[in-house]
XYZ file of C-alpha atoms in Angstrom:
216
model
C 34.496 2.664 -8.123
C 34.252 0.621 -4.969
C 33.403 -2.996 -5.149
C 34.115 -3.996 -1.667
C 32.389 -3.139 1.513
C 33.663 -1.100 4.006
C 37.190 -0.882 4.967
C 38.049 -0.711 8.680
C 40.800 1.949 8.277
C 38.228 4.422 6.961
C 36.124 6.843 9.244
C 32.840 5.477 10.305
C 30.683 7.565 8.139
C 32.749 6.154 4.940
C 32.416 2.812 6.076
C 28.661 3.013 6.323
C 28.566 4.861 2.886
C 30.604 2.437 0.919
C 28.534 -0.485 2.811
C 25.299 0.906 1.902
C 26.393 1.897 -1.438
C 27.371 -1.761 -2.285
C 24.314 -3.399 -0.855
C 22.309 -0.703 -3.561
C 24.580 -1.426 -6.302
C 24.522 -5.258 -5.986
C 20.534 -5.407 -5.390
C 20.725 -6.437 -1.684
C 18.283 -3.633 -1.307
C 15.582 -4.253 -4.160
C 13.964 -1.750 -6.079
C 10.858 -0.135 -4.564
C 11.678 -1.870 -1.049
C 11.235 0.828 1.527
C 13.896 0.754 4.207
C 13.988 3.117 7.452
C 16.880 4.864 9.207
C 16.679 2.694 12.259
C 16.235 -0.400 10.226
C 19.574 0.470 8.388
C 21.222 1.435 11.922
C 20.298 -2.200 13.240
C 21.178 -3.768 9.821
C 24.743 -2.098 9.568
C 25.312 -2.102 13.393
C 26.252 1.532 12.967
C 25.414 4.875 14.449
C 22.562 7.282 13.453
C 24.863 10.141 12.434
C 26.949 7.768 9.850
C 23.644 6.255 8.510
C 22.032 9.419 7.980
C 24.960 11.056 6.452
C 25.163 7.955 3.887
C 21.556 8.307 3.275
C 22.063 12.122 2.322
C 24.839 11.503 -0.273
C 23.195 8.437 -1.921
C 20.104 10.281 -2.166
C 22.061 13.275 -3.588
C 23.456 10.593 -6.253
C 20.125 9.575 -7.170
C 20.674 5.986 -5.805
C 17.776 6.583 -3.028
C 14.779 8.413 -2.710
C 12.650 9.599 0.289
C 9.439 8.310 0.702
C 8.511 10.634 3.723
C 7.798 9.219 7.063
C 11.462 8.496 7.406
C 11.345 5.864 4.716
C 13.684 5.717 1.818
C 13.830 3.405 -1.429
C 15.477 2.352 -4.088
C 13.975 3.948 -7.148
C 12.129 1.978 -9.678
C 13.223 2.695 -13.005
C 10.550 3.017 -15.776
C 10.997 2.816 -19.403
C 12.025 6.683 -19.562
C 14.620 6.228 -17.129
C 16.126 3.050 -18.500
C 16.341 4.772 -22.207
C 18.171 7.486 -20.747
C 20.463 5.627 -18.778
C 21.223 3.530 -21.904
C 21.943 6.610 -23.744
C 24.333 8.053 -21.370
C 26.192 4.762 -20.619
C 26.577 4.455 -24.604
C 28.067 7.994 -24.283
C 30.619 7.295 -21.566
C 31.547 3.821 -21.451
C 32.695 3.020 -25.048
C 34.976 6.023 -24.544
C 36.626 4.529 -21.267
C 37.169 1.208 -23.190
C 38.782 2.916 -26.180
C 41.108 4.835 -23.570
C 41.762 1.730 -21.663
C 42.925 0.033 -24.960
C 45.723 2.705 -25.281
C 46.924 2.148 -21.805
C 46.586 -1.403 -20.790
C 49.387 -3.467 -20.106
C 49.858 -7.232 -19.833
C 49.510 -7.527 -15.967
C 46.285 -5.520 -16.187
C 44.748 -7.255 -18.923
C 46.026 -10.791 -17.113
C 43.960 -9.393 -14.037
C 40.814 -8.617 -16.307
C 40.972 -12.407 -17.342
C 41.042 -13.534 -14.056
C 37.980 -11.666 -13.156
C 36.169 -12.696 -16.161
C 37.165 -16.448 -15.345
C 35.445 -15.954 -11.759
C 32.401 -14.465 -13.618
C 32.262 -17.505 -16.102
C 32.347 -19.664 -13.336
C 29.565 -17.474 -11.361
C 27.428 -17.993 -14.527
C 27.892 -21.622 -14.772
C 27.078 -22.049 -10.916
C 23.923 -19.949 -11.179
C 25.730 -17.833 -8.450
C 23.727 -14.168 -8.745
C 25.593 -12.453 -6.076
C 28.950 -13.493 -7.331
C 28.198 -12.960 -10.940
C 26.965 -9.381 -10.127
C 30.203 -8.404 -8.239
C 32.587 -9.952 -10.533
C 30.654 -8.086 -13.615
C 31.026 -5.035 -11.808
C 34.561 -5.657 -10.923
C 35.368 -6.290 -14.582
C 34.032 -3.022 -15.672
C 35.553 -1.091 -12.778
C 39.087 -2.892 -13.733
C 38.780 -1.503 -17.315
C 37.661 1.711 -16.217
C 40.641 2.141 -14.051
C 42.797 1.530 -17.094
C 41.620 4.435 -19.001
C 42.993 7.058 -16.393
C 39.811 9.367 -16.744
C 38.479 10.364 -13.407
C 35.761 12.593 -14.595
C 34.470 10.025 -17.024
C 34.906 7.099 -14.618
C 32.635 9.175 -11.768
C 30.091 9.532 -14.337
C 29.960 5.602 -15.192
C 29.815 5.127 -11.599
C 26.788 6.952 -11.179
C 25.207 5.387 -13.815
C 25.891 1.820 -12.489
C 24.581 2.623 -9.069
C 21.234 3.780 -10.706
C 20.695 0.670 -12.965
C 22.786 -1.966 -10.711
C 19.664 -2.936 -8.547
C 17.489 -3.515 -11.577
C 20.243 -5.781 -13.016
C 19.984 -8.018 -9.845
C 16.324 -8.140 -10.569
C 16.772 -9.299 -14.114
C 19.224 -11.812 -12.938
C 16.513 -13.177 -10.676
C 14.001 -13.459 -13.418
C 16.291 -15.045 -16.075
C 19.117 -16.809 -14.367
C 22.730 -16.119 -15.357
C 23.033 -18.234 -18.171
C 21.247 -15.891 -20.265
C 23.061 -12.810 -19.343
C 25.291 -12.109 -22.825
C 28.782 -10.052 -22.172
C 31.508 -8.913 -24.635
C 34.406 -9.424 -22.118
C 36.488 -11.605 -24.189
C 36.103 -9.327 -27.154
C 37.191 -6.298 -24.905
C 40.211 -8.042 -23.386
C 41.316 -9.226 -27.296
C 41.085 -5.523 -28.093
C 43.125 -4.442 -25.388
C 45.657 -6.864 -26.039
C 45.773 -5.684 -29.597
C 45.642 -2.066 -28.500
C 42.584 -1.670 -30.726
C 40.500 1.483 -29.587
C 37.883 0.831 -31.973
C 37.298 -2.525 -31.311
C 37.516 -1.898 -27.601
C 34.614 0.729 -27.892
C 32.346 -1.330 -30.132
C 32.554 -4.158 -27.837
C 31.734 -2.096 -24.949
C 28.742 -0.429 -26.788
C 27.247 -3.987 -27.536
C 28.108 -5.183 -24.049
C 26.101 -2.165 -22.669
C 23.343 -2.245 -25.347
C 22.612 -5.901 -24.361
C 22.724 -5.658 -20.772
C 20.393 -2.585 -20.824
C 18.057 -4.115 -23.372
C 17.726 -7.028 -20.857
C 16.604 -4.411 -18.246
C 14.092 -2.762 -20.837
C 12.629 -5.989 -21.227
C 11.997 -6.909 -17.451
C 9.936 -4.129 -17.159
């Protein structure tokens, strides 16, 4: 799962895709906010062709929808969509956490601790953009340890769908009221306890998605 913007070593179409994907994932484009192809060409300082290709891919992934008249928007989630996303995340992410617990090594756990420390500082400062990126980085790092590319790909697609709404929640309630179970997760990884890791992830997912549901 990508957590940084475009890499200049990549082809132009992939750079644009990743940059636009991050903008959606971290809520830089709000749910329901209409954008145009020409507007994105200007914003991203990119060519028309790579922007069109990125939009095609992101629409296929469910991150965008066409509004007609050359306008595109991030979908606004309703209660049914949030419920379905919650069920999907609860089915997938605890499994990834359990698998990670059986494969985590000290250096990887230390890297997760460093990410969580940056996340805590973002919470303390009320820095919403940093919080969103470090929270995502933590989960992406955990998923990488699971070495389960199919499950991780499914998780990635779910994050792309609910991520913009998480930004809305942060804007409404602030970072101080955003709970997580990251320390329980890293403790479970240190112990190699798959059941504890799955439970901590289940609680983390359920709490985060409940906040999104309450914000509707």
